[in-house]
Structure formats: structure tokens, C-alpha cells
Coordinates of C-alpha atoms and ligand atoms in Angstrom, one line a residue:
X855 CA -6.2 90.2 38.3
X856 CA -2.5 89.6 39.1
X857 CA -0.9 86.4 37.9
X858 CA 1.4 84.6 40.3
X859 CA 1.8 81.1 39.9
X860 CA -0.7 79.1 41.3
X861 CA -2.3 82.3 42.8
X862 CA -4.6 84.7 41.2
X863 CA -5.3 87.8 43.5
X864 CA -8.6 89.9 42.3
X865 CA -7.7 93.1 43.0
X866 CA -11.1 94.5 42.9
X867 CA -10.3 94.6 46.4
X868 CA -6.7 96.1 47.9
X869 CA -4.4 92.8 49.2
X870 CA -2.4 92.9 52.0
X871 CA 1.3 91.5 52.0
X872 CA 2.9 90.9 55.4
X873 CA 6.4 91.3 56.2
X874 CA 9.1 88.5 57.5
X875 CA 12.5 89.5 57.5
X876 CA 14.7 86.2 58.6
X877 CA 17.7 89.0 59.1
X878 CA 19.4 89.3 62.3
X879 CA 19.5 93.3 61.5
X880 CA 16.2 94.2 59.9
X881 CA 15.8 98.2 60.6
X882 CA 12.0 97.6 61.8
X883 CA 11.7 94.3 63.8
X884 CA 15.5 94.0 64.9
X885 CA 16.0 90.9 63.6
X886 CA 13.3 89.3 65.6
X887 CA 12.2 86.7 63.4
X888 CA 15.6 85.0 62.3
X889 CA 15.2 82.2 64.0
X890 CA 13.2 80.1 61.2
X891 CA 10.3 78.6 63.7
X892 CA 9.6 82.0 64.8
X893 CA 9.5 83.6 61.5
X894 CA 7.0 80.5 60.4
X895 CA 4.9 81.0 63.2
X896 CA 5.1 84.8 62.7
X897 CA 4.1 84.3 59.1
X898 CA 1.1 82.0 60.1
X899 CA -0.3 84.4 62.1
X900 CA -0.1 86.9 59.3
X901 CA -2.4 85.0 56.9
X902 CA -4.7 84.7 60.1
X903 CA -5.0 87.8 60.8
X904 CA -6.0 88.6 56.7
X905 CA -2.1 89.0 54.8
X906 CA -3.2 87.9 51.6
X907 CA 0.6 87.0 50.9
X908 CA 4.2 86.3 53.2
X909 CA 7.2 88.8 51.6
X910 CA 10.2 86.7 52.9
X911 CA 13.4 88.4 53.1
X912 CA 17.0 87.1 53.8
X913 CA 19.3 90.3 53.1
X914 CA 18.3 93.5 55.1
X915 CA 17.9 96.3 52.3
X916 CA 17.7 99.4 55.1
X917 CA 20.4 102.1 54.5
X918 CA 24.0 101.1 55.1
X919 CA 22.9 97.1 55.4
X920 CA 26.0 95.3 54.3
X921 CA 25.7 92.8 51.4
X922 CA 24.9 88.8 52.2
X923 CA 26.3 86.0 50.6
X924 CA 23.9 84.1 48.2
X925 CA 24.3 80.7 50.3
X926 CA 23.3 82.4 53.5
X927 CA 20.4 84.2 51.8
X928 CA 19.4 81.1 50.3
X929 CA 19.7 79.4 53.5
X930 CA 17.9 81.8 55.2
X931 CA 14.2 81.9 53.2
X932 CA 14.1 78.4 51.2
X933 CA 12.8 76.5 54.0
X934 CA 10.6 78.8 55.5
X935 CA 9.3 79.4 51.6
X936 CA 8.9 75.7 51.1
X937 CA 7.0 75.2 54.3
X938 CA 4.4 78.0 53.8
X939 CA 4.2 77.0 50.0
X940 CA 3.2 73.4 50.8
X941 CA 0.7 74.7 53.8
X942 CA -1.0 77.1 50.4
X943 CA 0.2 80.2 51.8
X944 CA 0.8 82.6 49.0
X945 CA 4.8 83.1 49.3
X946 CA 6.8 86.5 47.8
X947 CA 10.6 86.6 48.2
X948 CA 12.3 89.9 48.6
X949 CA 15.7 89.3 46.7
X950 CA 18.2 91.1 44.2
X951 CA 20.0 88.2 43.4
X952 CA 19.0 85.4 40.5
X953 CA 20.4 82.6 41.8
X954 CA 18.0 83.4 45.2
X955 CA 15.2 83.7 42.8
X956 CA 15.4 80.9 41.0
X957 CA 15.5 78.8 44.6
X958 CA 12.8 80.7 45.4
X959 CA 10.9 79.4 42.4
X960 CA 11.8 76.2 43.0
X961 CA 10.6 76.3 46.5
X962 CA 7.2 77.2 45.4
X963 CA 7.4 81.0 45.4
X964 CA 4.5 83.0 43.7
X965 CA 5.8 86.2 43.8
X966 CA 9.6 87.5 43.6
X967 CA 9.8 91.2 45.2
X968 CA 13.1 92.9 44.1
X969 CA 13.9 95.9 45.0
X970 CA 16.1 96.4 41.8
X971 CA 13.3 96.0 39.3
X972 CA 14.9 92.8 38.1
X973 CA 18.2 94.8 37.0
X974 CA 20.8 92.5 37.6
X975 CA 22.0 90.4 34.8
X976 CA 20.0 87.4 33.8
X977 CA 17.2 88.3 36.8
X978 CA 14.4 89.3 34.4
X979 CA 15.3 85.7 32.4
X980 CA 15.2 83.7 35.4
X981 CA 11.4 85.4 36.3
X982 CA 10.5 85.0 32.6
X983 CA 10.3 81.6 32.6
X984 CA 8.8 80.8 35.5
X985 CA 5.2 81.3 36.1
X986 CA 5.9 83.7 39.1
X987 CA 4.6 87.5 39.5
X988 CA 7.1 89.9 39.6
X989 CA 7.1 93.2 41.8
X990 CA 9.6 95.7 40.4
X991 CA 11.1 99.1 42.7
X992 CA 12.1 101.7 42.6
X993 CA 15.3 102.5 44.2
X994 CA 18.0 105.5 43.6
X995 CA 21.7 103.7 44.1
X996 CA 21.9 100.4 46.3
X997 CA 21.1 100.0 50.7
X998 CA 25.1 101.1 51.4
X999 CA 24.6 104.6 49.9
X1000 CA 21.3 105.2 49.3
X1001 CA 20.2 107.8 51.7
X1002 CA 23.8 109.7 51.5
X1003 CA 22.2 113.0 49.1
X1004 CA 19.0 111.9 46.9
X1005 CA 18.2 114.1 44.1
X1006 CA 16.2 114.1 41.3
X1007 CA 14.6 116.3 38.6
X1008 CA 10.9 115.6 39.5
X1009 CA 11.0 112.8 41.9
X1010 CA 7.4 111.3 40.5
X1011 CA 8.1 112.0 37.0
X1012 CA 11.4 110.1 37.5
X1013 CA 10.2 107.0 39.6
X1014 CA 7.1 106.7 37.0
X1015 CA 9.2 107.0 33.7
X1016 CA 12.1 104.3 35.4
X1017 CA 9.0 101.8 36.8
X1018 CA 7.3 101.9 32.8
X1019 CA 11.1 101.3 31.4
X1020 CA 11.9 98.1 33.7
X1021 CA 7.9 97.5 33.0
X1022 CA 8.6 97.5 29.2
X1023 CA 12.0 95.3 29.6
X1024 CA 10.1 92.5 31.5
X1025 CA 7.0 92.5 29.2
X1026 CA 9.8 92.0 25.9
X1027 CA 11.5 89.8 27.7
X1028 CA 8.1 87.5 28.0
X1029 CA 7.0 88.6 31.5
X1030 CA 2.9 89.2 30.6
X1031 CA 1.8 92.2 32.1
X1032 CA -0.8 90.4 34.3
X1033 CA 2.2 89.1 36.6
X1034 CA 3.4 92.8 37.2
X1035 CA 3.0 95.1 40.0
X1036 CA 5.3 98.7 40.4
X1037 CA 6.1 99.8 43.3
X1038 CA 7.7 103.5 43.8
X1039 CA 10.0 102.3 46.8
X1040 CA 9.8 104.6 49.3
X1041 CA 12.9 105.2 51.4
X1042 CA 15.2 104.1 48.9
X1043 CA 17.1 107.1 48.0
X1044 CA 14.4 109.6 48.6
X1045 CA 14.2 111.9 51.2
X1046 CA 11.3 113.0 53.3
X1047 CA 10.0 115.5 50.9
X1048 CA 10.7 112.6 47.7
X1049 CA 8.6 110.5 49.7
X1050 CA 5.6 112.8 50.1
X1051 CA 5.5 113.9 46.7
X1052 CA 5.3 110.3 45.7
X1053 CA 3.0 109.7 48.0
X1054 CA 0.2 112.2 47.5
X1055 CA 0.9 111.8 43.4
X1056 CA 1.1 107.8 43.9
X1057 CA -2.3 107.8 41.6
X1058 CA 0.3 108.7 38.7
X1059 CA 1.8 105.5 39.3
X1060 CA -1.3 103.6 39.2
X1061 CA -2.4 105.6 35.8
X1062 CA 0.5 103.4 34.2
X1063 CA -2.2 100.7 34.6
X1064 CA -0.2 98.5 36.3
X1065 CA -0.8 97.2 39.9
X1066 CA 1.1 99.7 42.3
X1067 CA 2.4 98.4 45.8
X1068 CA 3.2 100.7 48.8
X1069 CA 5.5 99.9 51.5
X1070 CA 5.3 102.8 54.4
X1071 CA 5.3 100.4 57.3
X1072 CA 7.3 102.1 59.9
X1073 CA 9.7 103.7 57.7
X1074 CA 12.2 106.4 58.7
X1075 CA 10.1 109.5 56.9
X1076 CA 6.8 108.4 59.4
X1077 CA 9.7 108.6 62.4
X1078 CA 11.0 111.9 61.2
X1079 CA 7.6 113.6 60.1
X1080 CA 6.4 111.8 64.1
X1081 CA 9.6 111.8 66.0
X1082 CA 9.0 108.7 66.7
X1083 CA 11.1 105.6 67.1
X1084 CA 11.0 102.6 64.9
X1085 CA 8.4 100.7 67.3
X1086 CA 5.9 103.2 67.5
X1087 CA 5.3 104.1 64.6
X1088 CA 2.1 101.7 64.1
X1089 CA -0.3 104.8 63.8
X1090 CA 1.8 106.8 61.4
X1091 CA 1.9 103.6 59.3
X1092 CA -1.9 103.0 59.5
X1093 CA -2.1 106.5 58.2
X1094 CA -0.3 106.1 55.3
X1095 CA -1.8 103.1 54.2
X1096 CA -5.1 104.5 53.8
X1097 CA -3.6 107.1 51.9
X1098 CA -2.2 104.9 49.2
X1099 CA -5.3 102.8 49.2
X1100 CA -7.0 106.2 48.5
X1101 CA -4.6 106.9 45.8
X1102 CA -5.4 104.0 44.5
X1103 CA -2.6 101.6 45.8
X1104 CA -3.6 98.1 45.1
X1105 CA -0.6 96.2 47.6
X1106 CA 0.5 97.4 50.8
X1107 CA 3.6 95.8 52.4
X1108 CA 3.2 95.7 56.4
X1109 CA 4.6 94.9 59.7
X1110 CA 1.1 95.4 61.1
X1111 CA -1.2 92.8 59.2
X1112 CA -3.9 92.6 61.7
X1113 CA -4.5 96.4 62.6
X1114 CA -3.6 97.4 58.6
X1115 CA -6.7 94.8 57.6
X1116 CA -8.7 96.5 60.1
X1117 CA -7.7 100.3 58.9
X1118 CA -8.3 98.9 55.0
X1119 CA -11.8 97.6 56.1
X1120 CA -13.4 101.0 57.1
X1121 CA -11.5 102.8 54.2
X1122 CA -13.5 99.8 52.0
X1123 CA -16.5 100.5 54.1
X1124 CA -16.8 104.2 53.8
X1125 CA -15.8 103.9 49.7
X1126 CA -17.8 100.9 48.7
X1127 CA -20.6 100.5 51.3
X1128 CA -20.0 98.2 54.3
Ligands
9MG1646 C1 12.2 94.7 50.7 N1 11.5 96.0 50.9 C2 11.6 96.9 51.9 N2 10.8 98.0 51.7 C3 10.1 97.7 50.5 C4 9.2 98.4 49.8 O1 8.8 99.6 50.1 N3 8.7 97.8 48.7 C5 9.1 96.6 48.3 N4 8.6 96.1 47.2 N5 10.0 95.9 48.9 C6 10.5 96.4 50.0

């Protein structure tokens, strides 16, 4: 079970989260949905097609994506967050910043997705004493310079020993372990080569015993390992998402909600019996 607010999401059975970035730059939908009507509509039609939860975001986090002002962010998600909390949609907001978060919580937020791991100062308090679940990243450096020359020693050894740390700092903070979920962050700092070892070793992640989420959709290794530009790279995604589920991925964060429920169903089928 994961704990997030008023939610409880058995994950006896993979969840999907969909993706809404109200950005006018996001990398993957070019900042399609920041108009907010669209973006509620957009999100709507997620939970139709089967997204088990919304991940709203206000501040693009692909590589070299300048910083935005709390107000703006703020601005941005709290009334699309407000709306699809009072219509019972499960609601996750993707932000670094505390003072986003607790607006977030206020707004009726079950989940806040950061892709800091709750580093910045007073973030893990704000989370703590709220009811919300928490998804913590991993990222090497911050969106500006992240993809400039990623190293590590062993890039799953590394991920897995910093996602137990921030793990371990939200739990003593007062965080219960029930409203966590790691997530290895792929494309943030890693290169092609980080991101397939973390892929095909993603079960080490998920042998901390904590929920693991895995967000692939459309992401620049599937276009350099494909060629392919940003928008067609729905099959490449679909492919990776049954490889995390197979490694035992209990999230995945999509574009694609409808034809991602679709490619989970026959992986379910095939494990569990149809
Ligand atoms: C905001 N964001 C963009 N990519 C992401 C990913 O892979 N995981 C999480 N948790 N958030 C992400």
C-alpha cells in the first residue's frame, strides 16, 4: 500500500501516473497544455483512459530549463490541483520548492513529486506534516547543467545508496515509510549508458523495499537509442515501460496513459493470468 492523503493505492497491481506539464517549454509536449482549460481537460481524459494519478508540473525540469519564480509556479498548478482534487482525482505536484508544496497541500494534493528528493531546506518538514506521499529522485546536479558530463562510480550503486539516504532522512524526520516511493530519475545527469544500467538493474531499487517509480516517457536516451524525435517516440516508451514493470517498477510516469494501460494490461495478463 502507498499512503497519500486521502488516497490509498494497492500496488498489488502497477499504477499509472499521467503527465501535465502547465509549462510553456516542456521538452515532450511543447508546452501544449499551459493554457489551464486544456491541461484540465487533458488531465480528465487521463484518469479516463486508466492514470491512476495527475503529476502536475509548473517549472519545466528538461536540461538547460531556466528557473521559475515561486508565484508563477504557484500560479501555474494551484487551480488546476484544486479543481481535479475536488472532482476526486488523485493529484501529484512535481516541484522543488516548499513554499509550492505546501500550496499544493493546501489545494488538496496527495502526492508531492520532487525531483530533488525533498533536499531543499525545510521541504522534507513541510511534507512531514502533512498527510501527503512523497516521491523522492534521483538527480546528479540541477536541469541547467545536468546533462553537461555525468559520471559516477557505479551509476546503480550510486542512485540506490543516495534514494535509501534521502529515504532514511524523511522516515526520521516523521515521513512513515508507507507514503514513500524512489524513483532513480532517469535523464537527470545520466547518460545513455547510466540510464540502461539503471534500467535493466532497476530491480535493485525495488529490493530497498520501497515503491520504485519510472519515468521513460519519451525521454532523450529512447530518441538517441531510436533516432527518433521527441513525438515519436510512443513505441520506444511503451517498451520501456514493460521493462520496468518487469523489473518490478510499481509507478510509471507517462505522456501516453491510454496506450501505456493497454501495454501494462498484457504484461499483467501474460504474468498473472488474464
Ligand atoms: C518531473 N519529472 C520529469 N521526469 C521525471 C521522472 O523521471 N521522475 C519523476 N519522479 N519526476 C519527473
Amino acid at each position: 500500500m502507498l499512503r497519500c492523503g486521502r488516497f490509498s493505492f494497492d500496488l498489488s497491481r502497477p499504477r499509472v501516473m499521467g503527465i501535465v506539464n502547465v509549462t510553456p517549454d516542456s521538452f515532450s509536449d511543447g508546452g501544449r497544455y499551459f493554457n489551464q482549460a486544456r491541461a484540465l481537460d487533458h488531465a480528465r481524459q487521463m484518469v479516463a483512459d486508466g492514470a491512476d494519478l495527475i503529476d502536475l508540473g509548473g517549472e519545466s525540469t528538461r536540461p538547460g530549463a531556466p528557473p521559475v519564480p515561486e508565484a508563477d509556479e504557484i500560479a501555474r498548478v494551484i487551480p488546476i490541483c484544486e479543481a481535479l482534487a475536488r472532482e476526486g482525482i488523485a493529484v501529484s505536484v512535481d516541484t522543488r520548492k516548499p513554499g509550492v508544496m505546501r500550496a499544493a497541500i493546501a489545494a488538496g494534493a496527495a502526492m508531492i513529486n520532487d525531483v530533488c528528493a525533498l533536499t531543499a531546506a525545510g521541504a522534507v518538514e513541510v511534507c512531514a506534516a502533512a498527510d501527503v506521499g512523497v516521491c523522492l529522485m534521483h538527480m546528479q546536479g540541477d536541469p541547467q547543467t545536468m546533462q553537461a558530463a555525468p559520471a559516477y562510480v557505479d551509476v546503480v550503486a550510486d542512485v540506490r545508496a543516495f534514494l535509501v539516504a534521502r529515504a532514511a532522512a524523511c522516515t526520521a524526520a516523521g515521513i512513515p515509510r508507507e507514503r514513500i516511493v524512489l524513483d532513480p530519475g532517469f535523464g537527470f545527469g545520466k547518460t545513455v549508458a547510466h540510464n540502461l544500467a539503471l534500467l535493466r538493474s532497476l530491480h535493485a531499487i525495488v529490493a530497498t523495499g520501497f515503491p520504485v517509480l519510472a519515468g521513460l516517457s519519451r525521454k532523450s536516451a529512447l530518441g538517441q537509442i531510436t533516432g527518433r524525435p521527441v513525438d515519436e517516440r510512443m513505441a520506444a516508451s511503451l517498451s520501456a515501460a514493460v521493462i520496468a514493470l518487469a523489473r518490478g517498477a510499481s509507478f510509471l510516469r507517462v505522456h501516453d496513459v491510454r496506450e501505456t494501460v493497454d501495454a501494462m494490461n498484457v504484461w499483467l495478463a501474460v504474468e498473472r493470468g488474464a
